[in-house]
Amino acid sequence: NALDGKYKPFVLDGKERAFPLPLTEIFPGKEVPTVTALAAHEGTVAMAFENGEIAILDGNSAQPISNLQTGGKITSLAYSDKGGLFAVDGGKIAQVGSDGKLSPISTPGLADAGSLAVDHEGNLLVYDRGADQQVKAFSAKGKMLYTVGKKGGRPIRGVYEPEAMASVTAIA
């Protein structure tokens, strides 16, 4: 429950669903590919799979609302406050259309997009897994706004550097 942080089960037809809820119950009769990313926004959940598909689910019942065939390799998802869905597709950032079409966003200076988040102003924050090893903020149109962290990241061994990052797996 977003209001108090307490567990709130999925409910379908007035009945609580099992917890944890097996994907085979959400998608009966279907071999479910590996989930690669999740994002939630105002009562919906977007779930990306290794085959490039994104399922949009009702956040209360976990019932599928729509199924988007992107043709991409989605590794991260994030919603904007206005409900726009963004994805990392093959190390690049794209906006996901309601038809599943991926519209790439040019982000100069971004070598290899990892984790993705969208702030309250609609700016895209992404961890660059490339040589820079930084979180980079871009406008929704792809203009670089700022970076966080020491360029080049943190070495595996050596003196700890509090401003340096390495192997970031999620940002929010």
mmCIF file of C-alpha atoms in Angstrom:
data_model
loop_
_atom_site.group_PDB
_atom_site.id
_atom_site.type_symbol
_atom_site.label_atom_id
_atom_site.label_comp_id
_atom_site.label_asym_id
_atom_site.label_seq_id
_atom_site.Cartn_x
_atom_site.Cartn_y
_atom_site.Cartn_z
ATOM 1 C CA ASN A 1 0.000 0.000 0.000
ATOM 2 C CA ALA A 2 1.568 3.296 -1.086
ATOM 3 C CA LEU A 3 -0.085 5.163 1.802
ATOM 4 C CA ASP A 4 1.265 3.169 4.735
ATOM 5 C CA GLY A 5 3.782 0.709 3.243
ATOM 6 C CA LYS A 6 1.821 -2.325 4.407
ATOM 7 C CA TYR A 7 1.324 -5.401 2.248
ATOM 8 C CA LYS A 8 -1.756 -5.157 0.046
ATOM 9 C CA PRO A 9 -2.657 -8.296 -1.922
ATOM 10 C CA PHE A 10 -3.825 -8.294 -5.519
ATOM 11 C CA VAL A 11 -7.619 -8.733 -5.633
ATOM 12 C CA LEU A 12 -9.525 -10.254 -8.546
ATOM 13 C CA ASP A 13 -13.325 -10.604 -8.569
ATOM 14 C CA GLY A 14 -13.433 -9.714 -4.858
ATOM 15 C CA LYS A 15 -10.970 -12.453 -3.865
ATOM 16 C CA GLU A 16 -7.384 -12.047 -2.705
ATOM 17 C CA ARG A 17 -4.870 -13.628 -5.055
ATOM 18 C CA ALA A 18 -2.021 -15.865 -3.888
ATOM 19 C CA PHE A 19 1.180 -14.297 -2.612
ATOM 20 C CA PRO A 20 3.620 -14.531 -4.132
ATOM 21 C CA LEU A 21 1.570 -14.477 -7.310
ATOM 22 C CA PRO A 22 3.038 -16.848 -9.927
ATOM 23 C CA LEU A 23 3.445 -15.333 -13.382
ATOM 24 C CA THR A 24 1.694 -18.413 -14.755
ATOM 25 C CA GLU A 25 -1.486 -17.212 -12.991
ATOM 26 C CA ILE A 26 -1.195 -13.767 -14.567
ATOM 27 C CA PHE A 27 -0.504 -15.246 -17.998
ATOM 28 C CA PRO A 28 -2.282 -18.650 -18.005
ATOM 29 C CA GLY A 29 -1.464 -21.084 -20.776
ATOM 30 C CA LYS A 30 1.596 -19.136 -21.818
ATOM 31 C CA GLU A 31 5.283 -19.880 -21.351
ATOM 32 C CA VAL A 32 6.421 -16.737 -19.545
ATOM 33 C CA PRO A 33 9.838 -15.381 -20.556
ATOM 34 C CA THR A 34 12.269 -13.978 -17.988
ATOM 35 C CA VAL A 35 11.224 -10.614 -16.540
ATOM 36 C CA THR A 36 13.886 -7.968 -17.211
ATOM 37 C CA ALA A 37 12.325 -4.785 -15.800
ATOM 38 C CA LEU A 38 9.367 -3.395 -13.839
ATOM 39 C CA ALA A 39 7.869 0.069 -13.387
ATOM 40 C CA ALA A 40 4.672 1.293 -11.731
ATOM 41 C CA HIS A 41 2.520 4.387 -12.132
ATOM 42 C CA GLU A 42 -0.928 5.301 -10.795
ATOM 43 C CA GLY A 43 -2.480 1.857 -10.668
ATOM 44 C CA THR A 44 -0.600 0.214 -13.513
ATOM 45 C CA VAL A 45 2.505 -1.952 -13.637
ATOM 46 C CA ALA A 46 4.703 -2.306 -16.716
ATOM 47 C CA MET A 47 6.579 -5.619 -16.892
ATOM 48 C CA ALA A 48 9.248 -6.132 -19.569
ATOM 49 C CA PHE A 49 10.402 -9.552 -20.735
ATOM 50 C CA GLU A 50 13.581 -10.807 -22.380
ATOM 51 C CA ASN A 51 11.716 -11.238 -25.688
ATOM 52 C CA GLY A 52 11.060 -7.473 -25.959
ATOM 53 C CA GLU A 53 7.435 -7.693 -24.885
ATOM 54 C CA ILE A 54 6.016 -5.283 -22.272
ATOM 55 C CA ALA A 55 2.858 -6.301 -20.420
ATOM 56 C CA ILE A 56 0.796 -3.513 -18.857
ATOM 57 C CA LEU A 57 -1.013 -4.838 -15.778
ATOM 58 C CA ASP A 58 -3.702 -3.489 -13.485
ATOM 59 C CA GLY A 59 -1.896 -2.675 -10.235
ATOM 60 C CA ASN A 60 -4.784 -3.821 -8.047
ATOM 61 C CA SER A 61 -5.601 -7.173 -9.646
ATOM 62 C CA ALA A 62 -2.454 -7.953 -11.693
ATOM 63 C CA GLN A 63 -4.747 -8.590 -14.679
ATOM 64 C CA PRO A 64 -3.197 -7.789 -18.072
ATOM 65 C CA ILE A 65 -4.500 -4.572 -19.650
ATOM 66 C CA SER A 66 -2.399 -4.592 -22.804
ATOM 67 C CA ASN A 67 0.588 -6.265 -24.366
ATOM 68 C CA LEU A 68 3.190 -4.269 -26.278
ATOM 69 C CA GLN A 69 5.529 -5.896 -28.790
ATOM 70 C CA THR A 70 8.569 -3.598 -28.861
ATOM 71 C CA GLY A 71 11.041 -5.753 -30.749
ATOM 72 C CA GLY A 72 13.692 -4.381 -28.407
ATOM 73 C CA LYS A 73 15.938 -5.665 -25.659
ATOM 74 C CA ILE A 74 14.473 -3.913 -22.616
ATOM 75 C CA THR A 75 16.619 -3.931 -19.472
ATOM 76 C CA SER A 76 15.128 -1.034 -17.485
ATOM 77 C CA LEU A 77 11.764 0.782 -17.361
ATOM 78 C CA ALA A 78 10.605 4.029 -15.742
ATOM 79 C CA TYR A 79 7.408 6.078 -15.806
ATOM 80 C CA SER A 80 7.279 9.864 -15.755
ATOM 81 C CA ASP A 81 4.826 11.622 -13.437
ATOM 82 C CA LYS A 82 2.644 12.245 -16.503
ATOM 83 C CA GLY A 83 2.523 8.522 -17.332
ATOM 84 C CA GLY A 84 5.070 8.430 -20.148
ATOM 85 C CA LEU A 85 6.915 5.111 -20.225
ATOM 86 C CA PHE A 86 10.648 5.099 -20.921
ATOM 87 C CA ALA A 87 12.953 2.150 -21.451
ATOM 88 C CA VAL A 88 16.575 1.208 -21.797
ATOM 89 C CA ASP A 89 16.772 -0.745 -25.028
ATOM 90 C CA GLY A 90 20.147 -2.251 -25.893
ATOM 91 C CA GLY A 91 22.026 0.374 -23.864
ATOM 92 C CA LYS A 92 20.080 3.337 -25.313
ATOM 93 C CA ILE A 93 17.100 5.302 -23.969
ATOM 94 C CA ALA A 94 13.751 5.217 -25.772
ATOM 95 C CA GLN A 95 10.199 6.346 -25.129
ATOM 96 C CA VAL A 96 7.654 3.528 -25.359
ATOM 97 C CA GLY A 97 4.554 4.385 -27.358
ATOM 98 C CA SER A 98 1.095 3.049 -26.518
ATOM 99 C CA ASP A 99 1.516 0.785 -29.557
ATOM 100 C CA GLY A 100 4.864 -0.573 -28.325
ATOM 101 C CA LYS A 101 6.919 1.498 -30.760
ATOM 102 C CA LEU A 102 10.283 2.475 -29.294
ATOM 103 C CA SER A 103 11.251 6.062 -30.122
ATOM 104 C CA PRO A 104 14.976 6.488 -29.423
ATOM 105 C CA ILE A 105 16.046 9.609 -27.540
ATOM 106 C CA SER A 106 19.406 10.982 -28.614
ATOM 107 C CA THR A 107 21.573 11.313 -25.491
ATOM 108 C CA PRO A 108 25.038 12.585 -26.464
ATOM 109 C CA GLY A 109 27.684 11.533 -23.959
ATOM 110 C CA LEU A 110 25.854 8.384 -22.856
ATOM 111 C CA ALA A 111 27.924 5.306 -23.720
ATOM 112 C CA ASP A 112 25.900 2.423 -22.253
ATOM 113 C CA ALA A 113 22.621 3.072 -20.429
ATOM 114 C CA GLY A 114 21.987 0.929 -17.365
ATOM 115 C CA SER A 115 19.414 1.776 -14.710
ATOM 116 C CA LEU A 116 16.815 4.431 -15.503
ATOM 117 C CA ALA A 117 14.588 6.776 -13.487
ATOM 118 C CA VAL A 118 12.503 9.862 -14.302
ATOM 119 C CA ASP A 119 12.396 12.812 -11.895
ATOM 120 C CA HIS A 120 9.386 15.046 -11.118
ATOM 121 C CA GLU A 121 10.397 17.491 -13.866
ATOM 122 C CA GLY A 122 10.398 14.714 -16.484
ATOM 123 C CA ASN A 123 14.193 14.538 -16.721
ATOM 124 C CA LEU A 124 15.734 11.150 -17.445
ATOM 125 C CA LEU A 125 18.349 9.948 -14.952
ATOM 126 C CA VAL A 126 20.431 7.040 -16.144
ATOM 127 C CA TYR A 127 23.476 5.197 -14.926
ATOM 128 C CA ASP A 128 26.143 5.144 -17.638
ATOM 129 C CA ARG A 129 27.795 1.708 -17.481
ATOM 130 C CA GLY A 130 30.420 2.857 -19.981
ATOM 131 C CA ALA A 131 33.821 4.298 -19.094
ATOM 132 C CA ASP A 132 32.281 7.294 -17.263
ATOM 133 C CA GLN A 133 30.492 5.186 -14.572
ATOM 134 C CA GLN A 134 28.228 8.115 -13.599
ATOM 135 C CA VAL A 135 24.550 8.925 -13.225
ATOM 136 C CA LYS A 136 23.686 11.350 -16.018
ATOM 137 C CA ALA A 137 20.598 13.548 -16.185
ATOM 138 C CA PHE A 138 19.051 14.402 -19.543
ATOM 139 C CA SER A 139 16.002 16.449 -20.463
ATOM 140 C CA ALA A 140 13.169 14.460 -22.067
ATOM 141 C CA LYS A 141 14.549 15.689 -25.419
ATOM 142 C CA GLY A 142 18.035 14.325 -24.637
ATOM 143 C CA LYS A 143 19.933 17.456 -23.577
ATOM 144 C CA MET A 144 22.613 16.684 -20.941
ATOM 145 C CA LEU A 145 21.756 18.577 -17.754
ATOM 146 C CA TYR A 146 24.236 17.319 -15.146
ATOM 147 C CA THR A 147 26.203 14.332 -13.921
ATOM 148 C CA VAL A 148 26.557 12.724 -10.507
ATOM 149 C CA GLY A 149 29.687 10.903 -9.406
ATOM 150 C CA LYS A 150 33.338 11.002 -10.303
ATOM 151 C CA LYS A 151 34.000 10.467 -14.006
ATOM 152 C CA GLY A 152 35.629 7.092 -14.491
ATOM 153 C CA GLY A 153 33.962 5.517 -11.474
ATOM 154 C CA ARG A 154 35.621 3.578 -8.698
ATOM 155 C CA PRO A 155 38.469 1.107 -9.096
ATOM 156 C CA ILE A 156 37.935 -2.458 -7.911
ATOM 157 C CA ARG A 157 40.882 -2.114 -5.545
ATOM 158 C CA GLY A 158 42.467 0.878 -3.908
ATOM 159 C CA VAL A 159 41.510 3.885 -1.857
ATOM 160 C CA TYR A 160 37.782 4.400 -1.306
ATOM 161 C CA GLU A 161 36.454 7.467 -3.110
ATOM 162 C CA PRO A 162 33.012 8.515 -1.806
ATOM 163 C CA GLU A 163 32.111 10.389 -5.033
ATOM 164 C CA ALA A 164 32.926 7.422 -7.282
ATOM 165 C CA MET A 165 30.496 4.692 -8.397
ATOM 166 C CA ALA A 166 30.852 1.220 -9.842
ATOM 167 C CA SER A 167 28.354 -1.425 -10.977
ATOM 168 C CA VAL A 168 25.172 0.466 -10.054
ATOM 169 C CA THR A 169 22.204 -1.850 -10.562
ATOM 170 C CA ALA A 170 19.243 0.428 -9.729
ATOM 171 C CA ILE A 171 18.344 4.084 -9.272
ATOM 172 C CA ALA A 172 15.052 5.634 -8.213
#
